[in-house]
Amino acid sequence: MSAAIVREIEAFLRSLRQSLSARDIKAYRGHFWTNRAFVHVDITGRIDHGWGAHEEVIDQEFRYLESEQLAFKEPQIHGHGDETFTVVAQFKLDAVDPGGREQSTTGVASLVIVRMSGDFKIVLAHYSKAPEEVF
């Protein structure tokens, strides 16, 4: 896998984080494959089968939470052919609710990213708890 592809995926991940932090729901959604075959597994084990199920969760988060900050640490990017990539990274998600209560979640993120019509899209996201503190 070329260094240029790695830089492109790192830029994609940076854009994902920035759109979440900026509360730009349209830009944030643009990082995902909006298809019924999309799968998202959150840190509690909830599985969203299909984009529609996950979109409901995103809408609730954007309406309810005051802010969210996502960070990835030491992402490992692997290519599987020319169009499919996996990213495994430690993550930290800091959120603030309307009452000002802060919640920090850490763990491991596994993403499957596919280049579709020239754009990267997350087709599967899996977040799990880390056995030990990662940040």
Coordinates of N, CA and C in Angstrom, one line a residue:
M1 N 0.9 -1.2 0.0 CA 0.0 0.0 0.0 C 0.9 1.2 0.0
S2 N 0.5 2.2 -0.8 CA 1.4 3.4 -1.0 C 1.2 4.3 0.2
A3 N 2.3 5.1 0.4 CA 2.2 6.2 1.4 C 1.1 7.2 1.1
A4 N 0.9 7.4 -0.2 CA -0.2 8.4 -0.6 C -1.6 7.9 -0.1
I5 N -1.8 6.6 -0.2 CA -3.1 6.0 0.2 C -3.2 6.2 1.7
V6 N -2.1 5.9 2.4 CA -2.2 6.0 3.9 C -2.5 7.5 4.3
R7 N -1.9 8.4 3.6 CA -2.2 9.9 3.9 C -3.6 10.2 3.6
E8 N -4.2 9.6 2.5 CA -5.6 9.9 2.2 C -6.5 9.4 3.2
I9 N -6.2 8.2 3.7 CA -7.1 7.6 4.8 C -6.9 8.4 6.1
E10 N -5.7 8.8 6.4 CA -5.5 9.6 7.6 C -6.3 10.9 7.5
A11 N -6.3 11.5 6.3 CA -7.0 12.7 6.1 C -8.6 12.5 6.2
F12 N -9.0 11.3 5.7 CA -10.4 10.9 5.9 C -10.8 10.8 7.3
L13 N -9.9 10.2 8.1 CA -10.2 10.0 9.6 C -10.2 11.4 10.3
R14 N -9.3 12.2 9.9 CA -9.2 13.6 10.4 C -10.5 14.3 10.1
S15 N -11.0 14.2 8.9 CA -12.2 14.9 8.5 C -13.4 14.3 9.3
L16 N -13.4 13.0 9.5 CA -14.5 12.4 10.3 C -14.5 13.0 11.7
R17 N -13.4 13.1 12.3 CA -13.3 13.6 13.7 C -13.7 15.1 13.7
Q18 N -13.2 15.9 12.7 CA -13.5 17.3 12.7 C -15.0 17.6 12.5
S19 N -15.6 16.8 11.6 CA -17.1 17.0 11.4 C -17.9 16.6 12.6
L20 N -17.5 15.6 13.4 CA -18.2 15.3 14.6 C -18.0 16.4 15.6
S21 N -16.8 16.9 15.8 CA -16.5 18.0 16.7 C -17.2 19.3 16.4
A22 N -17.3 19.5 15.1 CA -18.0 20.8 14.6 C -19.5 20.6 14.6
R23 N -20.0 19.5 14.9 CA -21.4 19.2 15.0 C -22.1 19.4 13.6
D24 N -21.3 19.0 12.6 CA -21.7 19.1 11.2 C -22.3 17.8 10.7
I25 N -23.6 17.6 11.0 CA -24.2 16.2 10.8 C -24.1 15.8 9.3
K26 N -24.3 16.8 8.4 CA -24.3 16.4 7.0 C -22.9 15.9 6.6
A27 N -21.8 16.6 7.0 CA -20.5 16.2 6.7 C -20.1 14.9 7.4
Y28 N -20.6 14.7 8.6 CA -20.3 13.5 9.4 C -21.0 12.3 8.7
R29 N -22.2 12.5 8.3 CA -22.9 11.4 7.6 C -22.2 11.0 6.3
G30 N -21.6 12.0 5.6 CA -20.9 11.8 4.4 C -19.7 10.8 4.4
H31 N -19.3 10.5 5.6 CA -18.2 9.5 5.8 C -18.7 8.0 5.8
F32 N -20.0 7.8 5.8 CA -20.5 6.5 5.9 C -21.3 6.0 4.7
W33 N -21.3 4.7 4.5 CA -22.0 4.1 3.4 C -23.5 4.1 3.8
T34 N -24.3 4.8 3.1 CA -25.7 4.9 3.5 C -26.5 3.8 2.8
N35 N -26.3 2.6 3.2 CA -26.8 1.4 2.5 C -27.4 0.5 3.6
R36 N -28.4 -0.4 3.2 CA -28.9 -1.3 4.2 C -27.9 -2.3 4.7
A37 N -26.8 -2.5 3.9 CA -25.8 -3.5 4.3 C -24.8 -2.9 5.3
F38 N -24.9 -1.6 5.6 CA -24.0 -1.0 6.6 C -24.2 -1.6 7.9
V39 N -23.1 -1.8 8.7 CA -23.2 -2.3 10.1 C -22.3 -1.5 11.0
H40 N -22.9 -1.1 12.2 CA -22.2 -0.4 13.2 C -22.4 -1.1 14.5
V41 N -21.4 -1.5 15.2 CA -21.4 -2.1 16.5 C -20.8 -1.1 17.5
D42 N -21.6 -0.7 18.5 CA -21.1 0.3 19.5 C -20.5 -0.4 20.7
I43 N -19.9 0.4 21.5 CA -19.1 -0.1 22.7 C -20.0 -0.9 23.7
T44 N -21.3 -0.7 23.6 CA -22.2 -1.5 24.5 C -22.6 -2.8 23.9
G45 N -22.2 -3.0 22.7 CA -22.6 -4.3 22.0 C -23.8 -4.1 21.1
R46 N -24.5 -2.9 21.1 CA -25.6 -2.7 20.2 C -25.2 -2.8 18.8
I47 N -26.0 -3.5 18.0 CA -25.6 -3.6 16.6 C -26.7 -2.9 15.8
D48 N -26.3 -1.9 14.9 CA -27.2 -1.2 14.0 C -27.0 -1.9 12.7
H49 N -28.0 -2.6 12.2 CA -28.0 -3.3 10.9 C -28.6 -2.3 9.9
G50 N -27.9 -1.9 9.0 CA -28.4 -0.9 8.0 C -28.2 0.5 8.4
W51 N -28.0 1.4 7.4 CA -27.8 2.8 7.6 C -28.9 3.4 8.4
G52 N -30.2 3.1 8.0 CA -31.3 3.7 8.7 C -31.3 3.5 10.2
A53 N -30.9 2.4 10.7 CA -30.9 2.1 12.1 C -29.8 3.0 12.8
H54 N -28.6 3.1 12.1 CA -27.6 3.9 12.7 C -27.8 5.4 12.6
E55 N -28.5 5.8 11.5 CA -28.8 7.2 11.3 C -29.7 7.7 12.5
E56 N -30.6 6.9 12.9 CA -31.5 7.3 14.1 C -30.6 7.6 15.3
V57 N -29.6 6.7 15.5 CA -28.7 6.9 16.7 C -27.9 8.2 16.5
I58 N -27.4 8.4 15.3 CA -26.6 9.7 15.1 C -27.5 10.9 15.3
D59 N -28.7 10.9 14.8 CA -29.7 12.0 14.9 C -29.9 12.3 16.4
Q60 N -30.1 11.2 17.2 CA -30.3 11.4 18.7 C -29.1 12.0 19.3
E61 N -27.9 11.5 19.0 CA -26.7 12.1 19.6 C -26.5 13.5 19.2
F62 N -26.7 13.9 18.0 CA -26.5 15.3 17.6 C -27.5 16.2 18.2
R63 N -28.8 15.7 18.5 CA -29.8 16.5 19.1 C -29.5 16.6 20.6
Y64 N -29.1 15.5 21.3 CA -29.0 15.5 22.7 C -27.7 16.0 23.3
L65 N -26.6 15.6 22.7 CA -25.3 16.0 23.3 C -24.9 17.4 22.9
E66 N -24.3 18.1 23.8 CA -23.8 19.4 23.5 C -22.5 19.4 22.7
S67 N -21.6 18.4 23.0 CA -20.4 18.3 22.2 C -19.9 16.9 22.3
E68 N -19.1 16.6 21.3 CA -18.4 15.3 21.2 C -17.0 15.5 20.6
Q69 N -16.0 14.9 21.1 CA -14.6 15.0 20.6 C -14.1 13.6 20.5
L70 N -13.7 13.2 19.2 CA -13.3 11.9 18.9 C -11.8 11.9 18.6
A71 N -11.0 11.0 19.2 CA -9.6 11.0 18.9 C -9.2 9.5 18.6
F72 N -8.3 9.3 17.6 CA -7.8 8.0 17.3 C -6.3 8.1 17.7
K73 N -5.8 7.0 18.2 CA -4.4 6.9 18.6 C -3.8 5.7 17.9
E74 N -2.7 5.9 17.3 CA -1.9 4.8 16.6 C -2.7 4.0 15.6
P75 N -3.4 4.6 14.7 CA -4.2 3.9 13.7 C -3.3 3.0 12.9
Q76 N -3.7 1.7 12.7 CA -3.0 0.8 11.9 C -3.9 0.6 10.6
I77 N -3.3 1.0 9.5 CA -4.1 1.0 8.2 C -3.6 -0.1 7.3
H78 N -4.5 -1.0 6.9 CA -4.1 -2.1 6.0 C -4.9 -2.1 4.7
G79 N -4.3 -2.3 3.6 CA -5.0 -2.4 2.3 C -5.3 -3.9 2.0
H80 N -6.5 -4.0 1.4 CA -6.9 -5.4 0.9 C -7.4 -5.2 -0.5
G81 N -6.4 -5.1 -1.4 CA -6.7 -4.8 -2.8 C -6.6 -3.3 -2.9
D82 N -7.1 -2.7 -4.0 CA -7.0 -1.3 -4.3 C -8.1 -0.4 -3.7
E83 N -9.2 -1.1 -3.3 CA -10.4 -0.3 -2.9 C -10.9 -0.5 -1.4
T84 N -10.3 -1.5 -0.8 CA -10.8 -1.9 0.6 C -9.7 -1.8 1.6
F85 N -10.0 -1.1 2.7 CA -9.0 -0.9 3.7 C -9.6 -1.2 5.1
T86 N -8.7 -1.6 6.0 CA -9.1 -1.7 7.4 C -8.3 -0.8 8.3
V87 N -8.9 -0.2 9.3 CA -8.2 0.6 10.2 C -8.5 0.1 11.6
V88 N -7.5 -0.1 12.4 CA -7.7 -0.5 13.8 C -6.9 0.5 14.6
A89 N -7.6 1.1 15.6 CA -7.0 2.2 16.4 C -7.6 2.2 17.8
Q90 N -6.8 2.7 18.7 CA -7.3 3.0 20.0 C -8.1 4.3 19.8
F91 N -9.2 4.4 20.5 CA -10.0 5.7 20.4 C -10.4 6.2 21.8
K92 N -10.7 7.5 21.8 CA -11.3 8.1 22.9 C -12.4 9.1 22.5
L93 N -13.5 9.0 23.1 CA -14.7 9.8 22.8 C -15.1 10.5 24.0
D94 N -15.0 11.9 24.0 CA -15.4 12.7 25.1 C -16.7 13.4 24.7
A95 N -17.7 13.3 25.5 CA -19.0 13.9 25.2 C -19.5 14.7 26.4
V96 N -20.3 15.7 26.1 CA -20.8 16.6 27.2 C -22.3 16.7 26.9
D97 N -23.1 16.4 27.9 CA -24.6 16.4 27.8 C -25.1 17.8 28.1
P98 N -26.4 18.1 27.9 CA -26.9 19.4 28.1 C -26.8 19.9 29.6
G99 N -26.6 19.0 30.5 CA -26.4 19.4 31.9 C -25.0 19.7 32.2
G100 N -24.1 19.6 31.3 CA -22.7 19.8 31.5 C -21.9 18.6 32.0
R101 N -22.6 17.5 32.1 CA -21.9 16.3 32.6 C -21.0 15.7 31.4
E102 N -19.8 15.4 31.8 CA -18.8 14.9 30.8 C -18.7 13.4 31.0
Q103 N -18.6 12.7 29.8 CA -18.4 11.3 29.8 C -17.3 11.0 28.8
S104 N -16.3 10.2 29.3 CA -15.2 9.8 28.4 C -15.2 8.3 28.2
T105 N -15.1 7.9 27.0 CA -15.1 6.4 26.6 C -13.9 6.1 25.9
T106 N -13.2 5.1 26.2 CA -12.0 4.6 25.5 C -12.1 3.2 25.1
G107 N -11.4 2.8 24.0 CA -11.5 1.5 23.6 C -10.7 1.3 22.3
V108 N -11.2 0.3 21.5 CA -10.5 0.0 20.2 C -11.6 0.1 19.1
A109 N -11.2 0.8 18.1 CA -12.1 0.9 16.9 C -11.6 0.1 15.8
S110 N -12.5 -0.6 15.1 CA -12.1 -1.3 13.9 C -13.1 -0.8 12.8
L111 N -12.5 -0.3 11.7 CA -13.3 0.3 10.6 C -12.9 -0.5 9.3
V112 N -13.9 -0.7 8.5 CA -13.7 -1.2 7.1 C -14.1 0.0 6.3
I113 N -13.2 0.4 5.5 CA -13.4 1.6 4.6 C -13.2 1.1 3.1
V114 N -14.1 1.5 2.3 CA -14.1 1.2 0.9 C -14.1 2.4 0.1
R115 N -13.3 2.5 -1.0 CA -13.3 3.6 -1.9 C -14.4 3.3 -2.9
M116 N -15.4 4.2 -3.0 CA -16.6 4.1 -3.9 C -16.7 5.3 -4.7
S117 N -16.6 5.1 -6.0 CA -16.6 6.3 -6.9 C -15.7 7.4 -6.5
G118 N -14.5 7.0 -6.1 CA -13.5 8.0 -5.7 C -13.5 8.5 -4.3
D119 N -14.6 8.2 -3.5 CA -14.7 8.6 -2.2 C -14.6 7.5 -1.2
F120 N -13.9 7.7 -0.1 CA -13.9 6.7 1.0 C -15.2 6.7 1.8
K121 N -15.7 5.5 2.1 CA -16.9 5.3 2.9 C -16.7 4.3 4.0
I122 N -17.1 4.5 5.2 CA -17.0 3.5 6.2 C -18.2 2.5 6.0
V123 N -17.9 1.2 5.8 CA -19.0 0.3 5.5 C -19.3 -0.6 6.8
L124 N -18.3 -0.6 7.7 CA -18.5 -1.3 8.9 C -17.7 -0.6 10.0
A125 N -18.3 -0.4 11.1 CA -17.6 0.2 12.3 C -17.9 -0.6 13.5
H126 N -16.8 -1.0 14.2 CA -17.0 -1.7 15.5 C -16.1 -1.1 16.6
Y127 N -16.8 -0.7 17.6 CA -16.1 -0.1 18.8 C -16.2 -1.0 20.0
S128 N -15.1 -1.3 20.6 CA -15.2 -2.2 21.8 C -14.4 -1.6 22.9
K129 N -14.7 -2.0 24.1 CA -14.0 -1.6 25.3 C -12.5 -2.1 25.3
A130 N -11.6 -1.3 25.8 CA -10.3 -1.7 25.9 C -10.1 -2.4 27.2
P131 N -9.3 -3.4 27.3 CA -9.0 -4.1 28.6 C -8.3 -3.3 29.6
E132 N -7.6 -2.2 29.1 CA -6.9 -1.3 30.0 C -7.0 0.1 29.4
E133 N -6.6 1.0 30.2 CA -6.6 2.4 29.8 C -5.7 2.7 28.5
V134 N -6.3 3.3 27.5 CA -5.5 3.5 26.3 C -5.1 5.0 26.1
F135 N -5.7 5.9 26.8 CA -5.3 7.3 26.7 C -4.9 7.8 28.1

